[in-house]
Short mmCIF file of C-alpha atoms in Angstrom, two decimals:
data_model
loop_
_atom_site.label_atom_id
_atom_site.label_comp_id
_atom_site.label_asym_id
_atom_site.label_seq_id
_atom_site.Cartn_x
_atom_site.Cartn_y
_atom_site.Cartn_z
CA UNK A 1 127.80 83.51 94.31
CA UNK A 2 124.83 84.80 92.07
CA UNK A 3 124.97 84.58 88.36
CA UNK A 4 123.89 87.02 85.57
CA UNK A 5 120.41 85.39 85.51
CA UNK A 6 119.49 86.81 88.95
CA UNK A 7 119.90 90.44 87.73
CA UNK A 8 117.42 89.62 85.12
CA UNK A 9 115.10 88.19 87.98
CA UNK A 10 115.47 91.42 89.87
CA UNK A 11 114.15 93.36 87.01
CA UNK A 12 111.43 90.87 86.13
CA UNK A 13 110.15 90.83 89.78
CA UNK A 14 109.59 94.78 89.69
CA UNK A 15 107.86 94.26 86.23
CA UNK A 16 105.56 91.52 87.58
CA UNK A 17 104.75 93.45 90.85
CA UNK A 18 103.46 96.75 89.07
CA UNK A 19 99.96 95.33 89.33
CA UNK A 20 100.08 95.76 93.11
CA UNK A 21 101.58 99.17 93.08
CA UNK A 22 98.90 100.84 91.19
CA UNK A 23 100.75 101.10 87.89
CA UNK A 24 97.73 99.80 85.73
CA UNK A 25 95.49 102.13 87.67
CA UNK A 26 97.49 105.30 86.89
CA UNK A 27 98.07 104.12 83.36
CA UNK A 28 94.35 103.62 82.79
CA UNK A 29 93.60 107.01 84.23
CA UNK A 30 95.62 108.48 81.44
CA UNK A 31 94.26 106.08 78.66
CA UNK A 32 92.43 108.69 76.40
CA UNK A 33 95.25 111.32 76.92
CA UNK A 34 99.04 110.32 76.73
CA UNK A 35 99.23 106.69 77.89
CA UNK A 36 100.80 105.45 74.55
CA UNK A 37 103.25 108.26 74.29
CA UNK A 38 104.30 107.80 77.95
CA UNK A 39 104.73 104.01 77.37
CA UNK A 40 106.95 104.58 74.19
CA UNK A 41 109.12 107.13 76.02
CA UNK A 42 109.58 105.16 79.16
CA UNK A 43 111.48 102.25 77.38
CA UNK A 44 114.50 104.48 76.37
CA UNK A 45 114.36 106.36 79.65
CA UNK A 46 114.20 103.36 81.82
CA UNK A 47 116.84 101.32 79.95
CA UNK A 48 119.32 104.32 79.77
CA UNK A 49 119.08 104.37 83.58
CA UNK A 50 119.27 100.70 83.97
CA UNK A 51 122.42 100.58 81.89
CA UNK A 52 124.39 103.40 83.57
CA UNK A 53 123.42 102.56 87.01
CA UNK A 54 124.05 98.86 86.63
CA UNK A 55 127.35 99.14 85.08
CA UNK A 56 128.54 101.52 87.68
CA UNK A 57 127.74 99.73 90.68
CA UNK A 58 129.45 96.54 89.45
CA UNK A 59 132.70 98.39 89.70
CA UNK A 60 132.07 98.93 93.40
CA UNK A 61 133.00 95.46 94.10
CA UNK A 62 132.37 94.63 97.80
CA UNK A 63 131.38 98.14 98.81
CA UNK A 64 127.91 98.96 98.42
CA UNK A 65 126.66 102.25 96.70
CA UNK A 66 125.39 103.57 99.95
CA UNK A 67 128.65 102.97 101.64
CA UNK A 68 130.47 104.59 99.15
CA UNK A 69 128.23 107.60 99.16
CA UNK A 70 128.51 107.68 102.92
CA UNK A 71 132.29 107.56 102.62
CA UNK A 72 132.34 110.12 99.98
CA UNK A 73 129.83 112.68 100.49
CA UNK A 74 130.40 115.72 103.30
CA UNK A 75 128.63 114.72 106.56
CA UNK A 76 125.88 117.23 106.30
CA UNK A 77 125.02 115.93 102.79
CA UNK A 78 125.47 112.05 103.47
CA UNK A 79 122.49 111.72 106.13
CA UNK A 80 119.57 113.53 103.97
CA UNK A 81 120.73 111.82 100.82
CA UNK A 82 120.79 108.31 102.31
CA UNK A 83 117.76 108.91 104.35
CA UNK A 84 115.81 109.83 101.08
CA UNK A 85 116.96 106.68 99.47
CA UNK A 86 116.06 104.49 102.37
CA UNK A 87 112.62 106.18 102.48
CA UNK A 88 112.06 105.34 98.73
CA UNK A 89 112.88 101.82 99.12
CA UNK A 90 110.95 101.56 102.44
CA UNK A 91 107.88 103.04 100.71
CA UNK A 92 108.13 100.58 97.99
CA UNK A 93 107.68 97.79 100.22
CA UNK A 94 105.13 99.59 102.45
CA UNK A 95 102.70 100.39 99.71
CA UNK A 96 103.12 96.86 98.24
CA UNK A 97 101.96 95.48 101.79
CA UNK A 98 99.12 98.00 102.26
CA UNK A 99 97.73 97.39 98.97
CA UNK A 100 97.89 93.49 99.52
CA UNK A 101 96.33 93.76 102.97
CA UNK A 102 93.56 95.75 101.10
CA UNK A 103 93.21 93.44 98.36
CA UNK A 104 93.12 90.35 100.86
CA UNK A 105 90.26 91.95 102.58
CA UNK A 106 88.32 92.91 99.69
CA UNK A 107 88.74 89.74 97.48
CA UNK A 108 89.41 86.88 99.93
CA UNK A 109 88.69 87.41 103.50
CA UNK A 110 86.71 90.39 104.38
CA UNK A 111 86.21 89.55 107.95
CA UNK A 112 89.56 89.28 109.02
CA UNK A 113 91.42 92.04 110.92
CA UNK A 114 93.70 94.13 108.80
CA UNK A 115 96.05 94.50 111.52
CA UNK A 116 96.09 90.88 111.89
CA UNK A 117 96.91 90.44 108.00
CA UNK A 118 99.57 92.98 108.24
CA UNK A 119 101.24 91.39 111.23
CA UNK A 120 101.43 88.27 109.45
CA UNK A 121 102.93 89.79 106.38
CA UNK A 122 105.39 91.78 108.35
CA UNK A 123 106.75 88.57 110.40
CA UNK A 124 107.43 86.92 107.03
CA UNK A 125 108.95 89.93 105.53
CA UNK A 126 111.16 91.10 108.19
CA UNK A 127 112.53 87.72 109.10
CA UNK A 128 113.32 87.20 105.40
CA UNK A 129 114.86 90.51 104.73
CA UNK A 130 117.52 89.78 107.28
CA UNK A 131 119.15 87.01 105.28
CA UNK A 132 122.12 87.35 103.18
CA UNK A 133 121.80 88.99 99.68
CA UNK A 134 122.73 85.81 97.90
CA UNK A 135 120.00 83.68 99.76
CA UNK A 136 117.29 86.06 98.87
CA UNK A 137 118.26 86.20 95.24
CA UNK A 138 118.19 82.39 95.21
CA UNK A 139 114.84 82.47 96.78
CA UNK A 140 113.64 84.90 94.21
CA UNK A 141 114.73 82.58 91.44
CA UNK A 142 112.96 79.56 92.80
CA UNK A 143 109.64 81.42 93.34
CA UNK A 144 109.89 83.01 89.96
CA UNK A 145 110.45 79.79 88.12
CA UNK A 146 107.54 78.30 90.06
CA UNK A 147 105.02 81.24 89.92
CA UNK A 148 105.44 82.27 86.19
CA UNK A 149 103.47 79.41 84.66
CA UNK A 150 100.48 80.49 86.75
CA UNK A 151 100.91 84.09 85.13
CA UNK A 152 101.21 82.67 81.74
CA UNK A 153 98.06 80.63 82.43
CA UNK A 154 96.12 83.56 83.70
CA UNK A 155 97.03 85.58 80.26
CA UNK A 156 95.95 82.79 78.32
CA UNK A 157 92.54 82.60 79.98
CA UNK A 158 91.93 86.19 79.79
CA UNK A 159 92.95 86.83 76.31
CA UNK A 160 90.93 83.58 74.93
CA UNK A 161 87.86 84.79 76.92
CA UNK A 162 85.00 85.29 74.57
CA UNK A 163 84.08 88.43 76.35
CA UNK A 164 87.50 89.92 75.55
CA UNK A 165 87.20 93.11 73.35
CA UNK A 166 89.82 93.74 70.74
CA UNK A 167 87.93 96.77 69.52
CA UNK A 168 88.39 98.33 73.22
CA UNK A 169 92.02 97.77 72.94
CA UNK A 170 92.15 99.23 69.36
CA UNK A 171 90.27 102.34 70.74
CA UNK A 172 92.93 102.95 73.59
CA UNK A 173 95.74 102.39 71.30
CA UNK A 174 94.50 105.11 68.75
CA UNK A 175 93.51 107.58 71.50
CA UNK A 176 96.59 107.81 73.93
CA UNK A 177 99.15 109.70 71.71
CA UNK A 178 98.91 113.16 73.70
CA UNK A 179 101.90 115.00 75.20
CA UNK A 180 103.34 112.65 77.98
CA UNK A 181 102.80 113.85 81.58
CA UNK A 182 105.11 113.29 84.45
CA UNK A 183 102.61 111.16 86.48
CA UNK A 184 102.09 108.62 83.38
CA UNK A 185 105.75 108.50 82.46
CA UNK A 186 106.77 108.04 86.20
CA UNK A 187 104.29 105.10 86.44
CA UNK A 188 105.50 103.51 83.09
CA UNK A 189 109.25 103.47 83.99
CA UNK A 190 108.35 101.63 87.27
CA UNK A 191 108.66 98.33 85.18
CA UNK A 192 112.35 98.75 84.86
CA UNK A 193 113.04 99.84 88.26
CA UNK A 194 114.28 96.48 89.67
CA UNK A 195 117.84 97.30 88.79
CA UNK A 196 118.19 99.93 91.34
CA UNK A 197 118.18 96.94 94.35
CA UNK A 198 121.85 96.45 92.59
CA UNK A 199 122.86 99.10 94.80
CA UNK A 200 123.32 96.83 97.74
CA UNK A 201 122.86 93.24 95.86
CA UNK A 202 125.81 93.68 93.54
CA UNK A 203 127.96 92.30 96.26
CA UNK A 204 126.47 88.81 95.44
CA UNK A 205 127.55 89.00 92.14
CA UNK A 206 131.02 88.18 90.59
CA UNK A 207 132.12 88.57 86.95
CA UNK A 208 128.89 89.97 85.78
CA UNK A 209 129.00 92.91 83.29
CA UNK A 210 125.74 94.38 81.82
CA UNK A 211 126.36 94.85 77.89
CA UNK A 212 124.26 96.70 75.53
CA UNK A 213 123.08 93.53 73.75
CA UNK A 214 121.49 92.29 77.35
CA UNK A 215 119.02 95.28 77.06
CA UNK A 216 117.05 93.65 74.35
CA UNK A 217 116.40 90.64 76.99
CA UNK A 218 114.97 93.39 79.28
CA UNK A 219 113.40 95.70 76.67
CA UNK A 220 111.16 93.23 74.89
CA UNK A 221 109.58 91.50 78.02
CA UNK A 222 109.31 95.23 79.51
CA UNK A 223 107.29 96.32 76.57
CA UNK A 224 105.23 93.25 76.55
CA UNK A 225 104.59 93.76 80.34
CA UNK A 226 103.59 97.30 79.88
CA UNK A 227 101.16 96.57 77.20
CA UNK A 228 99.59 93.60 79.01
CA UNK A 229 99.43 95.58 82.17
CA UNK A 230 97.41 98.52 80.52
CA UNK A 231 95.28 96.77 77.88
CA UNK A 232 94.20 93.38 79.32
CA UNK A 233 91.96 94.89 81.96
CA UNK A 234 90.59 97.29 79.23
CA UNK A 235 90.01 94.37 76.87
CA UNK A 236 87.83 92.49 79.50
CA UNK A 237 86.08 95.30 81.63
CA UNK A 238 85.83 98.00 78.72
CA UNK A 239 87.12 101.14 78.25
CA UNK A 240 84.77 102.93 80.43
CA UNK A 241 83.91 100.17 82.89
CA UNK A 242 87.74 99.82 83.79
CA UNK A 243 87.72 102.98 85.58
CA UNK A 244 85.19 101.79 88.18
CA UNK A 245 87.79 99.25 89.43
CA UNK A 246 90.43 100.36 92.04
CA UNK A 247 92.49 97.08 91.36
CA UNK A 248 91.61 96.51 87.80
CA UNK A 249 93.68 93.40 87.32
CA UNK A 250 92.00 91.56 90.36
CA UNK A 251 88.77 92.61 88.98
CA UNK A 252 89.83 91.17 85.70
CA UNK A 253 90.69 87.90 87.32
CA UNK A 254 87.44 87.67 89.57
CA UNK A 255 85.54 88.01 86.19
CA UNK A 256 87.21 84.76 84.77
CA UNK A 257 86.07 81.40 85.89
CA UNK A 258 87.97 78.20 85.66
CA UNK A 259 86.04 74.93 84.31
CA UNK A 260 87.18 71.45 85.46
CA UNK A 261 89.58 72.62 88.10
CA UNK A 262 89.85 72.60 92.01
CA UNK A 263 88.66 75.97 92.35
CA UNK A 264 86.06 77.85 90.06
CA UNK A 265 87.28 81.52 90.55
CA UNK A 266 90.48 82.44 88.75
CA UNK A 267 91.06 85.11 91.44
CA UNK A 268 92.20 82.69 93.84
CA UNK A 269 95.12 81.36 91.44
CA UNK A 270 95.98 84.99 90.63
CA UNK A 271 96.03 85.88 94.54
CA UNK A 272 98.47 82.89 95.07
CA UNK A 273 100.64 84.20 92.41
CA UNK A 274 100.72 87.67 93.66
CA UNK A 275 100.90 87.10 97.28
CA UNK A 276 104.00 85.08 96.68
CA UNK A 277 105.71 87.67 94.21
CA UNK A 278 104.54 90.55 96.52
CA UNK A 279 106.11 89.18 99.52
CA UNK A 280 109.49 88.66 97.86
CA UNK A 281 109.38 92.02 96.39
CA UNK A 282 108.85 93.73 99.81
CA UNK A 283 111.82 91.27 101.06
CA UNK A 284 114.01 92.51 98.44
CA UNK A 285 113.16 96.40 98.95
CA UNK A 286 113.38 96.15 102.70
CA UNK A 287 116.70 94.31 102.62
CA UNK A 288 118.32 97.33 100.69
CA UNK A 289 116.45 99.77 103.25
CA UNK A 290 117.60 97.86 106.16
CA UNK A 291 121.21 98.17 105.00
CA UNK A 292 120.93 101.85 104.66
CA UNK A 293 119.23 102.59 108.04
CA UNK A 294 121.73 100.38 109.78
CA UNK A 295 124.61 102.28 108.10
CA UNK A 296 123.21 105.66 109.44
CA UNK A 297 122.38 104.62 113.05
CA UNK A 298 124.02 106.67 115.41
CA UNK A 299 126.54 105.14 118.01
CA UNK A 300 126.05 102.06 115.76
CA UNK A 301 129.66 101.23 116.78
CA UNK A 302 128.49 100.84 120.38
CA UNK A 303 125.30 98.82 119.54
CA UNK A 304 125.51 94.92 119.14
CA UNK A 305 124.08 93.41 115.90
CA UNK A 306 120.88 92.21 117.56
CA UNK A 307 120.07 95.75 119.12
CA UNK A 308 120.79 97.50 115.58
CA UNK A 309 118.36 94.90 114.04
CA UNK A 310 115.75 95.27 116.70
CA UNK A 311 115.76 99.20 116.25
CA UNK A 312 115.33 98.84 112.43
CA UNK A 313 112.70 96.32 112.85
CA UNK A 314 110.49 98.58 115.09
CA UNK A 315 111.19 101.53 112.88
CA UNK A 316 109.78 99.61 109.72
CA UNK A 317 106.99 97.67 111.39
CA UNK A 318 105.30 100.55 113.29
CA UNK A 319 104.85 102.85 110.46
CA UNK A 320 103.41 100.13 108.16
CA UNK A 321 100.81 99.16 110.96
CA UNK A 322 100.09 103.02 111.65
CA UNK A 323 99.40 103.57 107.81
CA UNK A 324 96.57 101.18 107.88
CA UNK A 325 94.41 103.91 109.40
CA UNK A 326 94.44 105.48 105.85
CA UNK A 327 91.26 104.91 103.73
CA UNK A 328 91.31 103.57 100.21
CA UNK A 329 91.38 106.83 98.44
CA UNK A 330 94.29 108.16 100.40
CA UNK A 331 96.18 104.94 99.93
CA UNK A 332 95.61 105.41 96.01
CA UNK A 333 96.68 109.04 96.11
CA UNK A 334 99.76 107.91 98.12
CA UNK A 335 100.75 105.13 95.56
CA UNK A 336 100.40 107.79 92.51
CA UNK A 337 102.60 110.23 94.41
CA UNK A 338 104.97 107.63 95.41
CA UNK A 339 105.44 106.69 91.76
CA UNK A 340 106.61 110.19 91.00
CA UNK A 341 108.88 110.59 93.82
CA UNK A 342 110.28 107.05 93.19
CA UNK A 343 111.00 108.52 89.48
CA UNK A 344 112.83 111.35 90.83
CA UNK A 345 114.72 109.20 93.31
CA UNK A 346 115.80 106.86 90.55
CA UNK A 347 117.25 109.33 88.44
CA UNK A 348 119.13 110.83 91.48
CA UNK A 349 120.45 107.24 92.15
CA UNK A 350 121.77 106.83 88.66
CA UNK A 351 123.61 110.21 88.94
CA UNK A 352 124.83 109.14 92.15
CA UNK A 353 126.19 105.90 91.07
CA UNK A 354 128.05 107.30 88.10
CA UNK A 355 129.42 110.02 90.30
CA UNK A 356 130.74 107.66 93.29
CA UNK A 357 132.54 105.44 90.79
CA UNK A 358 134.36 108.53 89.08
CA UNK A 359 135.17 110.10 92.32
CA UNK A 360 138.76 109.25 93.44
CA UNK A 361 138.85 110.82 96.81
CA UNK A 362 137.43 110.02 100.19
CA UNK A 363 137.14 111.82 103.34
#
């Protein structure tokens, strides 16, 4: 069974993967308006939803939150509500895959077919997402422990770079105290969203109870992650220059060189780290989405387990391949829109979790 540390790995995973899901790009767009206000507000908002949702789902024991909602909600309400949640989890993985295909073609191998790259990613993700919840959690733990040192090395190389501008950071910190906007707040709260996966993964835990004291273990890394996600690209690329880059963190990595190492460009080390964390992130999200879609399949009692799996796999893979036809600007708009839809869905999930635990009757 999973231990309490695996809960923190779920939260940490989402915090680390924000670079791929266009969170820094969205925050940078608000750097002269309300970014600092939104960052400060996102911490209590994210932690409150995390606390109440996690405490509620742990009371469900062997029943997942989607299963409880499917049992409690009227038939006419259960389908659209659960499909909405499945869509949010699916898009979390799909946008990560689409962004990483674009990054791979832009920084690593421009001559490769984007459909070939996506097919390779899909094969890894779909096969792994079918595993048991506790197996995914232990794989997450292993990969995180192995990869975090790479991230710490990258942070050290960028901050200690002689071209790193602390004046640019101070200018951003002084300028971003306007009235918070929904777009910036929804991007900032993404850091804490990893707890939502407990809607299904909680079955792998036994005896874990989130306490208020535990929130400090999430709040401090969360605040540091928010600040580094925003400020490090600004410090190296400048307050004006940073807006010219679609993926500011990869551009930051590409501008740093490594002396006396096997590879000269730091972007290759950064890519290795993020391809690993991106794939495990999509595996976690699609594991939850698979569970919800299989729950809603019509005639599921008459379908064999293999047939259900093939239906779900096709329904996940084909839209991901079709979305490759989008251009980069459309993908960026989709990512920003998704962050806002996710924030609404996350709040709805928190309300649903508290309601489902308190509800005493079932249909």
